[in-house]
């Protein structure tokens, strides 16, 4: 166990020296998971279209599809990070099969997540970071979005947030990223036309399914599963960075800006170990099947710094704190600066209380 926090390059070297070489190789066989996932979706569409199921039967299909949509998105996330196949063109192609339920273009995902988020985690250039006071006051859209995200004063709106935010945020980034001065997507080679054509293709696909199944069945095959899928994705996405301090651009250390949630083994299996989030930010191209090795290493060697709260603890902290940064290490409500300030470092302590 080490009480000092090494810089990220040193930390990576130490982990790589202790783990087997094959832990850092891509795993092409994981691409085959798209086959059963796609078969389940096609089977559900066929059942809904050819059988007169009662509402509770359709709802059961919705629950299964919601998890399938989420698992598919997690698999696309792996593919586009390069942990499955080496070919960029093949990865982009496979990405469509994972991101279509949420209307997110693989090209947009590379820019938004792989480059902007991973390169600038919890800094002003991270598209997923919670806004600070200056951004809140300067950007109308930021003020609107902030009214719907989870915090101690928005428990109802914050709960519904989980049902739609991943899809909505993707559209916000696609169509309105130019309105956020800190997001310079041109640095990453973003092509809006390509991403918008991908989105149009998704809409045509889902429109065709809607036409085939009719409105009633489509609610259970398209809309409700999308909401369930959003909730599963956001259960991890909204809890693994949000309650930690913001950092200056260029200061990007996963032990400081990320947590790895503890979840039951079945949840990890269904969601491709996405809970291993510090591990993923340390080694973005490592296949999800190998990240538990890094998790064990961090437990053994970095426990004073490695945050591994239960997912329930993450939710408790999320819903008991403000959601705008008045300083990099301090959260607040913009209309109550004197009475609502809460140190983000205090939240970090709360996240470390339960291991």
Coordinates of N, CA and C in Angstrom, one line a residue, residues 23-157:
X23 N -3.1 -8.5 -20.8 CA -4.2 -7.7 -20.2 C -4.4 -6.4 -21.0
X24 N -3.4 -6.1 -21.8 CA -3.4 -4.8 -22.5 C -3.7 -5.0 -24.0
X25 N -4.0 -6.2 -24.4 CA -4.3 -6.5 -25.8 C -5.8 -6.4 -26.0
X26 N -6.2 -6.0 -27.3 CA -7.6 -6.0 -27.6 C -8.2 -7.4 -27.7
X27 N -9.5 -7.5 -27.6 CA -10.1 -8.9 -27.6 C -11.2 -8.9 -28.7
X28 N -10.8 -9.2 -29.9 CA -11.8 -9.2 -31.1 C -13.0 -10.0 -30.9
X29 N -12.9 -11.1 -30.1 CA -14.0 -12.0 -30.0 C -15.2 -11.3 -29.3
X30 N -15.0 -10.3 -28.6 CA -16.1 -9.6 -27.9 C -17.0 -8.9 -28.8
X31 N -16.6 -8.7 -30.1 CA -17.5 -8.1 -31.1 C -18.7 -9.0 -31.4
X32 N -18.5 -10.3 -31.2 CA -19.5 -11.3 -31.4 C -20.7 -11.1 -30.5
X33 N -20.5 -10.4 -29.4 CA -21.7 -10.1 -28.5 C -22.8 -9.4 -29.2
X34 N -22.4 -8.6 -30.3 CA -23.5 -7.9 -31.0 C -24.5 -8.8 -31.6
X35 N -24.1 -10.1 -31.9 CA -25.0 -11.0 -32.5 C -26.2 -11.4 -31.6
X36 N -25.9 -11.9 -30.4 CA -27.1 -12.2 -29.5 C -27.8 -11.0 -29.1
X37 N -27.1 -9.8 -28.9 CA -27.9 -8.6 -28.6 C -28.8 -8.2 -29.7
X38 N -28.3 -8.2 -30.9 CA -29.2 -7.9 -32.0 C -30.3 -8.9 -32.2
X39 N -30.0 -10.2 -32.0 CA -31.1 -11.2 -32.1 C -32.2 -11.0 -31.1
X40 N -31.9 -10.6 -29.9 CA -32.9 -10.3 -28.9 C -33.8 -9.1 -29.4
X41 N -33.2 -8.1 -29.9 CA -34.0 -7.0 -30.4 C -34.9 -7.4 -31.5
X42 N -34.4 -8.1 -32.5 CA -35.2 -8.6 -33.6 C -36.3 -9.5 -33.1
X43 N -35.9 -10.4 -32.2 CA -36.9 -11.3 -31.6 C -38.1 -10.5 -30.9
X44 N -37.7 -9.5 -30.2 CA -38.7 -8.7 -29.5 C -39.6 -8.0 -30.5
X45 N -39.0 -7.5 -31.5 CA -39.8 -6.8 -32.6 C -40.8 -7.8 -33.2
X46 N -40.3 -9.0 -33.5 CA -41.2 -10.0 -34.1 C -42.3 -10.4 -33.2
X47 N -42.0 -10.6 -31.9 CA -43.0 -11.0 -31.0 C -44.1 -9.9 -30.8
X48 N -43.6 -8.7 -30.7 CA -44.6 -7.6 -30.5 C -45.5 -7.5 -31.8
X49 N -44.9 -7.7 -33.0 CA -45.6 -7.5 -34.2 C -46.5 -8.7 -34.5
X50 N -46.2 -9.9 -34.0 CA -47.0 -11.1 -34.5 C -47.8 -11.7 -33.4
X51 N -47.7 -11.2 -32.1 CA -48.4 -11.8 -31.0 C -49.2 -10.7 -30.4
X52 N -50.4 -11.0 -29.9 CA -51.3 -10.1 -29.2 C -51.0 -10.2 -27.7
X53 N -49.9 -9.6 -27.3 CA -49.4 -9.7 -25.9 C -50.2 -8.7 -25.1
X54 N -50.5 -9.0 -23.8 CA -51.1 -8.1 -22.9 C -50.0 -7.0 -22.5
X55 N -50.5 -6.0 -21.9 CA -49.5 -4.9 -21.6 C -48.4 -5.3 -20.7
X56 N -48.7 -6.3 -19.8 CA -47.6 -6.7 -18.9 C -46.6 -7.6 -19.6
X57 N -47.0 -8.3 -20.6 CA -46.1 -9.0 -21.4 C -45.2 -8.1 -22.2
X58 N -45.8 -7.1 -22.8 CA -45.0 -6.1 -23.5 C -44.0 -5.3 -22.6
X59 N -44.5 -5.1 -21.3 CA -43.6 -4.4 -20.4 C -42.4 -5.3 -20.0
X60 N -42.6 -6.6 -19.9 CA -41.5 -7.5 -19.7 C -40.5 -7.4 -20.8
X61 N -41.0 -7.3 -22.0 CA -40.1 -7.1 -23.2 C -39.3 -5.8 -23.1
X62 N -40.0 -4.8 -22.6 CA -39.4 -3.5 -22.5 C -38.2 -3.5 -21.5
X63 N -38.4 -4.2 -20.4 CA -37.3 -4.3 -19.4 C -36.1 -5.1 -20.0
X64 N -36.4 -6.2 -20.7 CA -35.3 -6.9 -21.3 C -34.6 -6.0 -22.4
X65 N -35.4 -5.4 -23.2 CA -34.8 -4.5 -24.2 C -34.0 -3.4 -23.6
X66 N -34.5 -2.8 -22.6 CA -33.8 -1.7 -21.9 C -32.4 -2.1 -21.5
X67 N -32.3 -3.3 -20.9 CA -30.9 -3.8 -20.6 C -30.1 -4.1 -21.8
X68 N -30.7 -4.7 -22.8 CA -30.0 -5.0 -24.1 C -29.5 -3.7 -24.7
X69 N -30.3 -2.6 -24.8 CA -29.9 -1.4 -25.3 C -28.7 -0.8 -24.6
X70 N -28.7 -0.9 -23.2 CA -27.6 -0.4 -22.4 C -26.4 -1.2 -22.6
X71 N -26.5 -2.5 -22.6 CA -25.3 -3.4 -22.9 C -24.7 -3.1 -24.2
X72 N -25.6 -2.9 -25.2 CA -25.1 -2.6 -26.6 C -24.3 -1.3 -26.6
X73 N -24.8 -0.3 -25.9 CA -24.1 1.0 -25.8 C -22.7 0.8 -25.1
X74 N -22.7 0.0 -24.0 CA -21.4 -0.2 -23.3 C -20.5 -1.0 -24.3
X75 N -21.0 -1.9 -25.1 CA -20.1 -2.6 -26.0 C -19.6 -1.7 -27.1
X76 N -20.5 -0.8 -27.6 CA -20.0 0.2 -28.6 C -18.9 1.1 -28.0
X77 N -19.1 1.5 -26.7 CA -18.1 2.3 -26.0 C -16.8 1.6 -26.0
X78 N -16.8 0.3 -25.8 CA -15.5 -0.5 -25.8 C -14.9 -0.5 -27.2
X79 N -15.8 -0.8 -28.2 CA -15.3 -0.9 -29.5 C -14.6 0.4 -30.0
X80 N -15.3 1.5 -29.7 CA -14.8 2.8 -30.2 C -13.6 3.3 -29.4
X81 N -13.3 2.7 -28.3 CA -12.0 3.0 -27.6 C -10.9 2.1 -28.1
X82 N -11.2 1.2 -29.0 CA -10.2 0.3 -29.5 C -9.8 -0.9 -28.7
X83 N -10.7 -1.3 -27.8 CA -10.4 -2.4 -26.9 C -10.8 -3.7 -27.5
X84 N -11.6 -3.7 -28.6 CA -12.1 -4.9 -29.2 C -11.4 -5.2 -30.6
X85 N -11.5 -4.3 -31.5 CA -10.9 -4.5 -32.8 C -9.9 -3.3 -33.1
X86 N -8.9 -3.6 -33.9 CA -7.9 -2.6 -34.2 C -8.3 -1.7 -35.3
X87 N -9.1 -2.2 -36.2 CA -9.5 -1.4 -37.4 C -10.4 -0.3 -37.0
X88 N -10.1 1.0 -37.3 CA -10.9 2.1 -37.0 C -12.2 2.1 -37.8
X89 N -12.1 1.7 -39.1 CA -13.3 1.6 -39.9 C -14.3 0.6 -39.4
X90 N -13.8 -0.6 -39.0 CA -14.6 -1.6 -38.5 C -15.2 -1.2 -37.1
X91 N -14.5 -0.5 -36.3 CA -15.0 -0.1 -35.0 C -16.1 0.9 -35.3
X92 N -16.0 1.8 -36.2 CA -17.0 2.8 -36.5 C -18.3 2.0 -37.0
X93 N -18.1 1.0 -37.8 CA -19.2 0.3 -38.3 C -20.0 -0.4 -37.2
X94 N -19.2 -1.1 -36.3 CA -19.8 -1.8 -35.2 C -20.5 -0.8 -34.2
X95 N -19.9 0.4 -34.1 CA -20.5 1.4 -33.2 C -21.9 1.7 -33.5
X96 N -22.3 1.6 -34.7 CA -23.7 1.9 -35.1 C -24.7 0.9 -34.4
X97 N -24.2 -0.4 -34.2 CA -25.0 -1.4 -33.7 C -25.2 -1.3 -32.1
X98 N -24.4 -0.4 -31.5 CA -24.5 -0.2 -30.1 C -25.1 1.1 -29.7
X99 N -25.0 2.1 -30.6 CA -25.4 3.4 -30.2 C -26.8 3.8 -30.8
X100 N -27.3 3.0 -31.7 CA -28.5 3.4 -32.4 C -29.7 3.6 -31.4
X101 N -29.8 2.8 -30.3 CA -31.0 3.1 -29.4 C -31.0 4.5 -28.9
X102 N -29.9 5.1 -28.8 CA -29.8 6.4 -28.2 C -29.5 7.6 -29.1
X103 N -29.6 7.3 -30.4 CA -29.4 8.3 -31.5 C -28.1 9.0 -31.5
X104 N -27.0 8.3 -31.0 CA -25.7 8.9 -30.9 C -24.8 8.4 -32.1
X105 N -24.3 9.3 -32.8 CA -23.4 8.9 -33.9 C -22.1 8.4 -33.4
X106 N -21.5 7.3 -34.0 CA -20.2 6.8 -33.6 C -19.1 7.9 -33.7
X107 N -19.2 8.7 -34.8 CA -18.3 9.8 -35.0 C -18.4 10.9 -33.9
X108 N -19.7 11.2 -33.5 CA -19.9 12.1 -32.4 C -19.3 11.6 -31.1
X109 N -19.5 10.3 -30.9 CA -19.0 9.6 -29.7 C -17.5 9.7 -29.6
X110 N -16.8 9.5 -30.7 CA -15.4 9.6 -30.7 C -14.9 11.0 -30.2
X111 N -15.6 12.0 -30.7 CA -15.2 13.4 -30.4 C -15.7 13.7 -29.0
X112 N -16.9 13.5 -28.7 CA -17.5 13.8 -27.4 C -16.8 13.1 -26.2
X113 N -16.8 11.7 -26.4 CA -16.4 10.9 -25.2 C -14.9 10.5 -25.3
X114 N -14.5 9.9 -26.4 CA -13.1 9.4 -26.5 C -12.1 10.5 -26.4
X115 N -12.3 11.6 -27.1 CA -11.3 12.7 -27.1 C -11.6 13.8 -26.1
X116 N -12.8 14.4 -26.1 CA -13.0 15.5 -25.3 C -13.2 15.1 -23.8
X117 N -14.0 14.1 -23.5 CA -14.2 13.7 -22.1 C -12.9 13.1 -21.5
X118 N -12.4 12.1 -22.2 CA -11.2 11.4 -21.6 C -10.0 12.3 -21.6
X119 N -9.9 13.2 -22.5 CA -8.7 14.1 -22.5 C -8.8 15.3 -21.6
X120 N -10.0 15.5 -21.1 CA -10.2 16.7 -20.2 C -11.2 16.5 -19.1
X121 N -11.1 15.3 -18.5 CA -12.1 14.9 -17.5 C -12.2 15.8 -16.3
X122 N -13.5 16.3 -16.1 CA -13.8 17.2 -15.0 C -13.1 18.5 -15.1
X123 N -12.8 19.0 -16.3 CA -12.3 20.3 -16.5 C -13.3 21.1 -17.4
X124 N -13.0 22.3 -17.7 CA -13.9 23.1 -18.4 C -14.1 22.6 -19.9
X125 N -13.2 21.8 -20.4 CA -13.3 21.3 -21.7 C -14.0 20.0 -21.8
X126 N -14.4 19.5 -20.7 CA -15.1 18.2 -20.6 C -16.6 18.5 -20.9
X127 N -17.2 17.9 -22.0 CA -18.6 18.1 -22.3 C -19.5 17.6 -21.2
X128 N -19.0 16.7 -20.3 CA -19.9 16.1 -19.3 C -19.8 16.7 -18.0
X129 N -18.9 17.7 -17.8 CA -18.7 18.3 -16.5 C -19.8 19.2 -16.1
X130 N -20.1 19.3 -14.8 CA -21.1 20.3 -14.4 C -20.6 21.7 -14.5
X131 N -21.5 22.6 -14.8 CA -21.0 24.0 -15.2 C -20.6 24.7 -13.9
X132 N -19.7 25.8 -14.1 CA -19.4 26.7 -13.0 C -20.3 27.9 -13.1
X133 N -20.1 28.8 -12.2 CA -21.0 30.0 -12.1 C -20.8 30.9 -13.4
X134 N -19.6 31.1 -13.9 CA -19.4 31.9 -15.1 C -20.2 31.3 -16.3
X135 N -20.0 29.9 -16.4 CA -20.7 29.3 -17.6 C -22.2 29.3 -17.4
X136 N -22.6 29.2 -16.1 CA -24.1 29.2 -15.8 C -24.7 30.6 -16.2
X137 N -23.9 31.7 -15.9 CA -24.4 33.0 -16.2 C -24.3 33.4 -17.6
X138 N -23.3 32.8 -18.3 CA -23.0 33.3 -19.7 C -23.8 32.5 -20.7
X139 N -24.2 31.3 -20.4 CA -24.9 30.4 -21.4 C -26.3 30.0 -21.0
X140 N -27.2 30.5 -21.9 CA -28.6 30.2 -21.6 C -28.9 28.7 -21.5
X141 N -28.4 27.9 -22.4 CA -28.6 26.5 -22.4 C -28.1 25.8 -21.1
X142 N -27.0 26.3 -20.6 CA -26.5 25.8 -19.4 C -27.4 26.0 -18.2
X143 N -28.0 27.2 -18.2 CA -29.0 27.5 -17.2 C -30.2 26.6 -17.3
X144 N -30.6 26.3 -18.5 CA -31.8 25.5 -18.7 C -31.5 24.0 -18.2
X145 N -30.4 23.5 -18.7 CA -30.0 22.1 -18.3 C -29.8 21.9 -16.8
X146 N -29.3 22.9 -16.2 CA -29.0 22.8 -14.8 C -30.2 22.6 -13.9
X147 N -31.4 23.0 -14.4 CA -32.6 22.9 -13.7 C -33.2 21.5 -13.7
X148 N -32.5 20.6 -14.4 CA -33.1 19.2 -14.5 C -32.2 18.2 -14.0
X149 N -31.0 18.5 -13.5 CA -30.0 17.5 -13.1 C -30.2 17.2 -11.6
X150 N -29.8 16.0 -11.1 CA -30.0 15.6 -9.7 C -29.2 16.5 -8.8
X151 N -29.9 16.9 -7.7 CA -29.3 17.7 -6.6 C -30.2 17.6 -5.4
X152 N -29.9 18.2 -4.3 CA -30.7 18.2 -3.1 C -32.0 18.9 -3.3
X153 N -32.1 19.9 -4.2 CA -33.3 20.7 -4.4 C -34.1 20.2 -5.6
X154 N -33.7 19.3 -6.3 CA -34.4 18.8 -7.5 C -34.5 17.3 -7.5
X155 N -35.1 16.8 -6.5 CA -35.2 15.3 -6.4 C -36.1 14.7 -7.4
X156 N -37.3 15.4 -7.7 CA -38.2 14.8 -8.7 C -37.7 15.0 -10.1
X157 N -37.3 16.2 -10.4 CA -36.7 16.5 -11.8 C -35.4 15.7 -11.9

